[in-house]
Amino acid sequence: MDVTADANRGLDLSRFVEIGKSVYSLVILLVLWEVVGQLGLIHYYFLPPLSDILIRFAELTLSGEMLFNAYLTLQRALIGLAIASVLGVIVGVLSARNDIVDWFFDPIIKIGYPVPIISLIPVFMLWFGIGDISKIIMVAVGTFWPVAVNARESTRQVETNLIWSAQMMGTSDRRLLWRVVMPAALPGILTGFQIAMPLSLIITFVFEMVAGGGGLGALEIQGVRSFESAQVYAAIIAIMLIGIGLDRILRFARGRLLHWT
Amino acid sequence: MRYATSRSIEVLPTPVQGVVNTIIDWIPLGIVVLVWELVSGGIVATDVLPAPATVGAEIVELFVSGEVFSHLFISLFRVGVGLGLSILVGVLLGVGMARSDPVENFFDIFLSMTYPIPKTALVPLAILWLGVGTKTAILIVFLACLLPIVLNAYNAAENVDQNLVWAAQMMGTDERSILYKIVFPATIPEIMTGVRQAVPIAFIALVSAELIASNAGMGYLILTSGQIGNYPTMFANIVIISAVAFVAVRAFEEARGRLLVWT
Amino acid sequence: MDGRVTISGLEKVYGQGAERTKAIEDLNFEVDGGEFVSVVGPSGCGKSTLLYLIAGFLDATEGTISVDGDPINGPGTDRGVVFQDYALFPWRTVYENVTYGLEEDGVPKDERQNIAQKYIDMVDLDGFEDKYPKELSGGMKQRVGIARTLAYEPKILLMDEPFGALDQPLRESLQDQLLDIWSDLGKTALFITHDVEEAVYLSERVLIMTRHPGTKKTVAEIDLDRSGSREEIVTSDDFAHFKNDVWKSLHEETQTEVTL
């Protein structure tokens, strides 16, 4: 009996047990889902069997419909988010550093906060129509706030000692912003992005569900209207994958950018 | 070179200071209304952006005619029930997961998987199951608020000062009592923070559901008045629901302050 | 190369109206070029405020502070500060922190490398150049703070209880390192501390401040023979004598403080 061989086998087994412990409930759910669906215990309309949903998902992917709609949604959400991020960081950081800018933007930031941004969808439909541009602008407006507020707060909270250190070592006010304030405020600014991203998706989905024009939201609601339940679930799976994907990307980026924390 | 900024209102007597402060707080709103007034009819046509006065009159009209009440009540009912349920379930789940490993193992995977999905994306699914109306709205609000509350409750329960638990144990408290005499009270402040975060989320979820899946409520009103071209009403309703959301957050913070006198 | 600091009629007032508070009142003091002076005083006497005023981070309400005859005007590279909480840039490595001042000064890359390495070695941190502050202990971070401030060679070193957050053995070791560096470089040093022993051990003179509002109470001359080892110095009669003098003077200022 080779002792090392035994030890290795012991190691593999414990890892599987670890993973198993954390996913067993999901596995049970999925199995139940399939069984219940196949046995017709719940009406097909409400809950198609998992296999049908996966088949429908595959169909949509192969026909390109899924990817096309995903592309539309992502395009709207991410472009809007990018615009809001740039503007939000600029406004937020400058508001924290410059009293005049702060005086100007503070009311805007204060007023925008309590408004449930979703309620403005009909307004945007009125002003900009129901196309891509309208959705992008809405996402940009909606995600501006978390980005700006976080940027402003994290800039305000940069430790005074860091700024003083830089000044004593000869940093001019102009260089101070880029050399010290931005890096120090970066963690807070990134948190703003992390909040803004799911919001960008929410705005896009709801807009698509209300106004149409393609996209995963529209795909999903279309499934309801045409009694194609499998399509509804398939769209949700796609949404989930995108959500997880974007979240991972953001976390990875955060880990890299903030490797010093 | 910065000198200490002077707060010139401090020359005024204290009670007057309070009033002046309140006025200063509302100046931002005043500025926005002012800009709004200038833009409407000037740069932008009044049917696209009705003047503040028009919208204001419409708001009054809506309240006087009582038209808005039924919808407002329905919306508030949905938010209230949805949020209430999410607090109940969320706290139990969060604390349960923090204090018990098997519970955590069971639910953890579901929470991780649902966390990146915006819950409003589930509105069509909710329509599938519950049709159009109040049940769907409540479900969406519930789902949207659940996660922040579970996370806060979980963190709060995990971080209960061990010394508090030990003090209770040494004075003879049994396990079950520890849970509701020590753990729950100690976690309330942080849970309240989670609820505070959930309130704006609840309103966003509510309006989302009402725009897509409802025949009543403020979201529905906003959508339909826009669709028939009654723009003053549309804007009026937006102002109303925003004001309500604002008041809800303030009221909550007030209540939290009263409740948590020990913090 | 003097680094003489002249403080004349210094006053610092915070706030307005009902909350008006005077931190420093009519302070007059002079530090000669190359001198090591400690500042001690009861809590709230304004020692840190004094340091920040000299550093130029705060503006005086009245009075002037001059370096070699020129009144100061805000922070400057002639006065370097070592902070109690280190204030290192967390996104920069040890090496990058130390070279920061040199970068600002436009020093070319090769020279920066040499200078930085010299001071990193001086504080015994060679080998740690690529570490980030998060990977360092408190004592190491403080040494980086010292190296960073020394690197761009200010005339005057201002230190705000730099060893306050460290434990006793570490503190003693850093005190000795500081003395070595100071006698090597001959810079003017102003050192804030609440630890009377530390003040007496390190300095040639000790400025004792009154309680709030702070002003000069007295200045003790510490005429100590520092040629021996730490143990010899600290156990000598002279040391005890100076320490007692300073302690007594300080104690008078803290008489009215409530004790548990």
CSV table of N, CA, C and O in Angstrom, one decimal, chain B residues 124-210:
chain,number,residue,atom,x,y,z
B,124,PRO,N,-41.8,39.0,-16.3
B,124,PRO,CA,-42.6,38.2,-17.2
B,124,PRO,C,-42.9,36.8,-16.6
B,124,PRO,O,-43.9,36.3,-16.7
B,125,LEU,N,-41.9,36.3,-15.9
B,125,LEU,CA,-42.1,35.0,-15.2
B,125,LEU,C,-43.2,35.1,-14.2
B,125,LEU,O,-44.0,34.2,-14.1
B,126,ALA,N,-43.2,36.2,-13.4
B,126,ALA,CA,-44.2,36.4,-12.4
B,126,ALA,C,-45.6,36.5,-13.1
B,126,ALA,O,-46.6,36.0,-12.6
B,127,ILE,N,-45.6,37.1,-14.3
B,127,ILE,CA,-46.9,37.2,-15.0
B,127,ILE,C,-47.4,35.8,-15.3
B,127,ILE,O,-48.5,35.5,-15.2
B,128,LEU,N,-46.4,35.0,-15.8
B,128,LEU,CA,-46.7,33.6,-16.1
B,128,LEU,C,-47.4,32.9,-14.9
B,128,LEU,O,-48.4,32.2,-15.1
B,129,TRP,N,-46.9,33.1,-13.8
B,129,TRP,CA,-47.4,32.4,-12.6
B,129,TRP,C,-48.6,33.0,-11.9
B,129,TRP,O,-49.5,32.4,-11.5
B,130,LEU,N,-48.5,34.4,-11.8
B,130,LEU,CA,-49.5,35.0,-11.0
B,130,LEU,C,-50.4,36.0,-11.8
B,130,LEU,O,-51.2,36.7,-11.2
B,131,GLY,N,-50.2,36.0,-13.1
B,131,GLY,CA,-51.0,37.0,-13.9
B,131,GLY,C,-50.6,38.4,-13.6
B,131,GLY,O,-49.6,38.7,-13.0
B,132,VAL,N,-51.4,39.3,-14.2
B,132,VAL,CA,-51.2,40.7,-14.1
B,132,VAL,C,-51.8,41.2,-12.8
B,132,VAL,O,-53.0,40.9,-12.5
B,133,GLY,N,-51.1,42.0,-12.0
B,133,GLY,CA,-51.8,42.6,-10.9
B,133,GLY,C,-51.0,42.7,-9.6
B,133,GLY,O,-49.8,42.6,-9.6
B,134,THR,N,-51.7,42.7,-8.5
B,134,THR,CA,-51.1,43.0,-7.2
B,134,THR,C,-50.1,41.9,-6.8
B,134,THR,O,-49.0,42.1,-6.3
B,135,LYS,N,-50.6,40.6,-7.0
B,135,LYS,CA,-49.7,39.5,-6.5
B,135,LYS,C,-48.3,39.6,-7.2
B,135,LYS,O,-47.3,39.4,-6.6
B,136,THR,N,-48.3,39.8,-8.5
B,136,THR,CA,-47.1,39.9,-9.2
B,136,THR,C,-46.2,41.0,-8.7
B,136,THR,O,-45.0,40.9,-8.4
B,137,ALA,N,-46.8,42.2,-8.4
B,137,ALA,CA,-46.1,43.3,-7.9
B,137,ALA,C,-45.4,43.0,-6.6
B,137,ALA,O,-44.3,43.3,-6.3
B,138,ILE,N,-46.2,42.4,-5.7
B,138,ILE,CA,-45.7,42.1,-4.4
B,138,ILE,C,-44.6,41.1,-4.5
B,138,ILE,O,-43.5,41.2,-3.8
B,139,LEU,N,-44.7,40.1,-5.4
B,139,LEU,CA,-43.7,39.1,-5.6
B,139,LEU,C,-42.4,39.8,-6.0
B,139,LEU,O,-41.3,39.5,-5.5
B,140,ILE,N,-42.5,40.7,-7.0
B,140,ILE,CA,-41.3,41.3,-7.5
B,140,ILE,C,-40.6,42.2,-6.4
B,140,ILE,O,-39.4,42.2,-6.2
B,141,VAL,N,-41.4,42.9,-5.7
B,141,VAL,CA,-40.8,43.8,-4.6
B,141,VAL,C,-40.2,42.9,-3.6
B,141,VAL,O,-39.0,43.1,-3.2
B,142,PHE,N,-40.9,41.8,-3.3
B,142,PHE,CA,-40.3,40.8,-2.3
B,142,PHE,C,-38.9,40.3,-2.7
B,142,PHE,O,-38.0,40.3,-2.0
B,143,LEU,N,-38.9,39.8,-4.0
B,143,LEU,CA,-37.6,39.2,-4.5
B,143,LEU,C,-36.5,40.3,-4.5
B,143,LEU,O,-35.4,40.0,-4.2
B,144,ALA,N,-36.9,41.5,-5.0
B,144,ALA,CA,-35.9,42.5,-5.2
B,144,ALA,C,-35.3,42.9,-3.8
B,144,ALA,O,-34.1,43.2,-3.7
B,145,CYS,N,-36.1,43.0,-2.8
B,145,CYS,CA,-35.6,43.4,-1.5
B,145,CYS,C,-34.9,42.3,-0.7
B,145,CYS,O,-34.2,42.6,0.3
B,146,LEU,N,-35.2,41.1,-1.1
B,146,LEU,CA,-34.8,40.0,-0.2
B,146,LEU,C,-33.3,39.9,0.0
B,146,LEU,O,-32.8,39.8,1.1
B,147,LEU,N,-32.6,40.0,-1.2
B,147,LEU,CA,-31.1,39.8,-1.1
B,147,LEU,C,-30.4,40.8,-0.2
B,147,LEU,O,-29.6,40.4,0.7
B,148,PRO,N,-30.6,42.1,-0.4
B,148,PRO,CA,-29.9,43.1,0.5
B,148,PRO,C,-30.1,42.8,2.0
B,148,PRO,O,-29.3,42.9,2.8
B,149,ILE,N,-31.4,42.4,2.3
B,149,ILE,CA,-31.7,42.2,3.7
B,149,ILE,C,-31.1,40.9,4.2
B,149,ILE,O,-30.5,40.9,5.3
B,150,VAL,N,-31.1,39.9,3.4
B,150,VAL,CA,-30.4,38.6,3.8
B,150,VAL,C,-29.0,38.9,4.1
B,150,VAL,O,-28.4,38.5,5.1
B,151,LEU,N,-28.3,39.6,3.1
B,151,LEU,CA,-26.9,39.8,3.3
B,151,LEU,C,-26.6,40.6,4.5
B,151,LEU,O,-25.7,40.3,5.3
B,152,ASN,N,-27.4,41.7,4.8
B,152,ASN,CA,-27.1,42.5,6.0
B,152,ASN,C,-27.4,41.7,7.2
B,152,ASN,O,-26.6,41.8,8.2
B,153,ALA,N,-28.5,40.9,7.2
B,153,ALA,CA,-28.8,40.1,8.4
B,153,ALA,C,-27.7,39.1,8.6
B,153,ALA,O,-27.3,38.9,9.8
B,154,TYR,N,-27.2,38.5,7.6
B,154,TYR,CA,-26.2,37.5,7.7
B,154,TYR,C,-24.9,38.1,8.3
B,154,TYR,O,-24.4,37.6,9.2
B,155,ASN,N,-24.5,39.2,7.7
B,155,ASN,CA,-23.3,39.9,8.2
B,155,ASN,C,-23.4,40.3,9.6
B,155,ASN,O,-22.5,40.1,10.5
B,156,ALA,N,-24.6,40.8,9.9
B,156,ALA,CA,-24.8,41.3,11.3
B,156,ALA,C,-24.8,40.1,12.3
B,156,ALA,O,-24.1,40.2,13.3
B,157,ALA,N,-25.4,39.0,11.9
B,157,ALA,CA,-25.4,37.9,12.8
B,157,ALA,C,-24.0,37.2,13.0
B,157,ALA,O,-23.6,36.8,14.0
B,158,GLU,N,-23.3,37.2,11.9
B,158,GLU,CA,-21.9,36.7,11.9
B,158,GLU,C,-21.0,37.5,12.8
B,158,GLU,O,-20.1,37.0,13.5
B,159,ASN,N,-21.3,38.8,12.8
B,159,ASN,CA,-20.4,39.7,13.6
B,159,ASN,C,-20.8,40.1,14.9
B,159,ASN,O,-20.3,41.0,15.5
B,160,VAL,N,-21.8,39.3,15.5
B,160,VAL,CA,-22.2,39.6,16.8
B,160,VAL,C,-21.0,39.5,17.7
B,160,VAL,O,-20.3,38.5,17.7
B,161,ASP,N,-20.8,40.5,18.6
B,161,ASP,CA,-19.7,40.5,19.5
B,161,ASP,C,-19.7,39.2,20.3
B,161,ASP,O,-20.6,39.0,21.1
B,162,GLN,N,-18.7,38.4,20.2
B,162,GLN,CA,-18.6,37.1,20.9
B,162,GLN,C,-18.7,37.3,22.4
B,162,GLN,O,-19.3,36.5,23.2
B,163,ASN,N,-18.2,38.5,22.9
B,163,ASN,CA,-18.2,38.7,24.3
B,163,ASN,C,-19.6,38.9,24.8
B,163,ASN,O,-19.9,38.5,26.0
B,164,LEU,N,-20.5,39.4,24.0
B,164,LEU,CA,-21.9,39.5,24.5
B,164,LEU,C,-22.5,38.1,24.7
B,164,LEU,O,-23.2,37.8,25.6
B,165,VAL,N,-22.2,37.2,23.7
B,165,VAL,CA,-22.7,35.9,23.8
B,165,VAL,C,-22.2,35.2,25.0
B,165,VAL,O,-22.9,34.5,25.8
B,166,TRP,N,-20.9,35.3,25.3
B,166,TRP,CA,-20.3,34.7,26.4
B,166,TRP,C,-20.8,35.3,27.7
B,166,TRP,O,-21.0,34.5,28.7
B,167,ALA,N,-21.0,36.6,27.8
B,167,ALA,CA,-21.6,37.2,29.0
B,167,ALA,C,-22.9,36.5,29.3
B,167,ALA,O,-23.3,36.2,30.4
B,168,ALA,N,-23.8,36.4,28.2
B,168,ALA,CA,-25.1,35.8,28.4
B,168,ALA,C,-25.0,34.3,28.9
B,168,ALA,O,-25.7,33.9,29.8
B,169,GLN,N,-24.0,33.6,28.3
B,169,GLN,CA,-23.9,32.2,28.6
B,169,GLN,C,-23.5,32.1,30.1
B,169,GLN,O,-23.9,31.2,30.8
B,170,MET,N,-22.5,32.9,30.5
B,170,MET,CA,-22.0,32.8,31.9
B,170,MET,C,-23.1,33.1,32.9
B,170,MET,O,-23.1,32.7,34.0
B,171,MET,N,-24.1,33.9,32.4
B,171,MET,CA,-25.2,34.2,33.3
B,171,MET,C,-26.4,33.2,33.1
B,171,MET,O,-27.5,33.5,33.6
B,172,GLY,N,-26.1,32.1,32.5
B,172,GLY,CA,-27.1,31.0,32.5
B,172,GLY,C,-28.1,31.0,31.4
B,172,GLY,O,-29.1,30.3,31.5
B,173,THR,N,-27.9,31.7,30.2
B,173,THR,CA,-28.9,31.7,29.2
B,173,THR,C,-28.7,30.5,28.3
B,173,THR,O,-27.6,30.2,27.9
B,174,ASP,N,-29.8,29.8,27.9
B,174,ASP,CA,-29.7,28.6,27.0
B,174,ASP,C,-29.6,29.1,25.6
B,174,ASP,O,-29.9,30.2,25.2
B,175,GLU,N,-29.2,28.1,24.7
B,175,GLU,CA,-29.0,28.4,23.3
B,175,GLU,C,-30.1,29.1,22.6
B,175,GLU,O,-29.9,30.1,21.8
B,176,ARG,N,-31.3,28.6,22.8
B,176,ARG,CA,-32.4,29.2,22.1
B,176,ARG,C,-32.6,30.7,22.5
B,176,ARG,O,-32.8,31.6,21.7
B,177,SER,N,-32.5,30.9,23.8
B,177,SER,CA,-32.7,32.3,24.3
B,177,SER,C,-31.6,33.2,23.8
B,177,SER,O,-31.8,34.4,23.6
B,178,ILE,N,-30.4,32.6,23.7
B,178,ILE,CA,-29.3,33.4,23.2
B,178,ILE,C,-29.7,34.0,21.8
B,178,ILE,O,-29.4,35.2,21.6
B,179,LEU,N,-30.4,33.2,21.0
B,179,LEU,CA,-30.7,33.7,19.7
B,179,LEU,C,-31.6,34.9,19.8
B,179,LEU,O,-31.3,35.9,19.1
B,180,TYR,N,-32.7,34.8,20.6
B,180,TYR,CA,-33.6,36.0,20.5
B,180,TYR,C,-33.3,37.0,21.6
B,180,TYR,O,-33.8,38.2,21.4
B,181,LYS,N,-32.6,36.7,22.6
B,181,LYS,CA,-32.3,37.8,23.6
B,181,LYS,C,-31.0,38.5,23.2
B,181,LYS,O,-30.8,39.7,23.6
B,182,ILE,N,-30.1,37.8,22.6
B,182,ILE,CA,-28.8,38.5,22.3
B,182,ILE,C,-28.6,38.8,20.8
B,182,ILE,O,-28.3,39.9,20.4
B,183,VAL,N,-28.7,37.7,20.0
B,183,VAL,CA,-28.3,37.8,18.6
B,183,VAL,C,-29.3,38.8,17.9
B,183,VAL,O,-28.8,39.7,17.2
B,184,PHE,N,-30.6,38.6,18.0
B,184,PHE,CA,-31.5,39.5,17.3
B,184,PHE,C,-31.3,41.0,17.7
B,184,PHE,O,-31.1,41.8,16.9
B,185,PRO,N,-31.4,41.3,19.0
B,185,PRO,CA,-31.2,42.7,19.3
B,185,PRO,C,-29.8,43.3,18.8
B,185,PRO,O,-29.8,44.4,18.4
B,186,ALA,N,-28.8,42.5,18.9
B,186,ALA,CA,-27.5,43.0,18.5
B,186,ALA,C,-27.4,43.2,17.0
B,186,ALA,O,-26.6,44.0,16.5
B,187,THR,N,-28.3,42.5,16.3
B,187,THR,CA,-28.2,42.6,14.8
B,187,THR,C,-29.1,43.7,14.3
B,187,THR,O,-29.0,44.0,13.1
B,188,ILE,N,-30.0,44.1,15.1
B,188,ILE,CA,-31.1,45.0,14.6
B,188,ILE,C,-30.5,46.3,13.9
B,188,ILE,O,-30.9,46.6,12.8
B,189,PRO,N,-29.5,47.0,14.5
B,189,PRO,CA,-29.0,48.2,13.8
B,189,PRO,C,-28.5,47.9,12.4
B,189,PRO,O,-28.9,48.6,11.4
B,190,GLU,N,-27.8,46.8,12.2
B,190,GLU,CA,-27.3,46.5,10.8
B,190,GLU,C,-28.4,46.1,9.9
B,190,GLU,O,-28.4,46.4,8.7
B,191,ILE,N,-29.4,45.3,10.5
B,191,ILE,CA,-30.5,44.9,9.6
B,191,ILE,C,-31.3,46.2,9.2
B,191,ILE,O,-31.7,46.3,8.0
B,192,MET,N,-31.4,47.1,10.1
B,192,MET,CA,-32.1,48.4,9.7
B,192,MET,C,-31.4,49.0,8.6
B,192,MET,O,-32.0,49.7,7.7
B,193,THR,N,-30.0,49.0,8.6
B,193,THR,CA,-29.3,49.5,7.5
B,193,THR,C,-29.7,48.8,6.2
B,193,THR,O,-29.8,49.5,5.1
B,194,GLY,N,-29.8,47.5,6.2
B,194,GLY,CA,-30.2,46.7,5.1
B,194,GLY,C,-31.6,47.2,4.6
B,194,GLY,O,-31.8,47.3,3.4
B,195,VAL,N,-32.5,47.4,5.5
B,195,VAL,CA,-33.8,47.8,5.1
B,195,VAL,C,-33.8,49.2,4.5
B,195,VAL,O,-34.5,49.4,3.5
B,196,ARG,N,-33.0,50.0,5.1
B,196,ARG,CA,-32.9,51.4,4.6
B,196,ARG,C,-32.4,51.3,3.1
B,196,ARG,O,-32.9,52.0,2.2
B,197,GLN,N,-31.5,50.4,2.8
B,197,GLN,CA,-31.0,50.2,1.4
B,197,GLN,C,-32.1,49.7,0.5
B,197,GLN,O,-32.2,50.0,-0.6
B,198,ALA,N,-33.0,48.8,1.2
B,198,ALA,CA,-34.0,48.1,0.4
B,198,ALA,C,-35.1,49.0,0.0
B,198,ALA,O,-35.8,48.8,-1.0
B,199,VAL,N,-35.4,50.1,0.7
B,199,VAL,CA,-36.6,50.9,0.4
B,199,VAL,C,-36.5,51.5,-1.0
B,199,VAL,O,-37.5,51.4,-1.7
B,200,PRO,N,-35.4,52.2,-1.4
B,200,PRO,CA,-35.5,52.7,-2.8
B,200,PRO,C,-35.5,51.5,-3.8
B,200,PRO,O,-36.2,51.7,-4.9
B,201,ILE,N,-34.9,50.4,-3.5
B,201,ILE,CA,-35.0,49.2,-4.4
B,201,ILE,C,-36.4,48.8,-4.5
B,201,ILE,O,-36.9,48.5,-5.6
B,202,ALA,N,-37.2,48.8,-3.4
B,202,ALA,CA,-38.5,48.4,-3.4
B,202,ALA,C,-39.4,49.3,-4.4
B,202,ALA,O,-40.2,48.8,-5.1
B,203,PHE,N,-39.1,50.6,-4.3
B,203,PHE,CA,-39.9,51.5,-5.2
B,203,PHE,C,-39.5,51.2,-6.7
B,203,PHE,O,-40.4,51.3,-7.5
B,204,ILE,N,-38.3,51.0,-6.9
B,204,ILE,CA,-37.9,50.7,-8.3
B,204,ILE,C,-38.6,49.4,-8.8
B,204,ILE,O,-39.1,49.3,-9.9
B,205,ALA,N,-38.6,48.4,-7.9
B,205,ALA,CA,-39.2,47.1,-8.3
B,205,ALA,C,-40.7,47.3,-8.5
B,205,ALA,O,-41.3,46.8,-9.4
B,206,LEU,N,-41.3,48.1,-7.6
B,206,LEU,CA,-42.7,48.4,-7.7
B,206,LEU,C,-43.1,49.0,-9.0
B,206,LEU,O,-44.0,48.5,-9.7
B,207,VAL,N,-42.4,50.1,-9.4
B,207,VAL,CA,-42.8,50.8,-10.6
B,207,VAL,C,-42.5,49.9,-11.8
B,207,VAL,O,-43.3,49.9,-12.8
B,208,SER,N,-41.4,49.1,-11.8
B,208,SER,CA,-41.1,48.2,-12.9
B,208,SER,C,-42.3,47.3,-13.1
B,208,SER,O,-42.8,47.1,-14.2
B,209,ALA,N,-42.7,46.7,-12.0
B,209,ALA,CA,-43.8,45.7,-12.1
B,209,ALA,C,-45.1,46.4,-12.6
B,209,ALA,O,-45.8,45.9,-13.4
B,210,GLU,N,-45.3,47.6,-12.1
B,210,GLU,CA,-46.5,48.3,-12.5
B,210,GLU,C,-46.5,48.8,-13.9
B,210,GLU,O,-47.5,48.9,-14.6
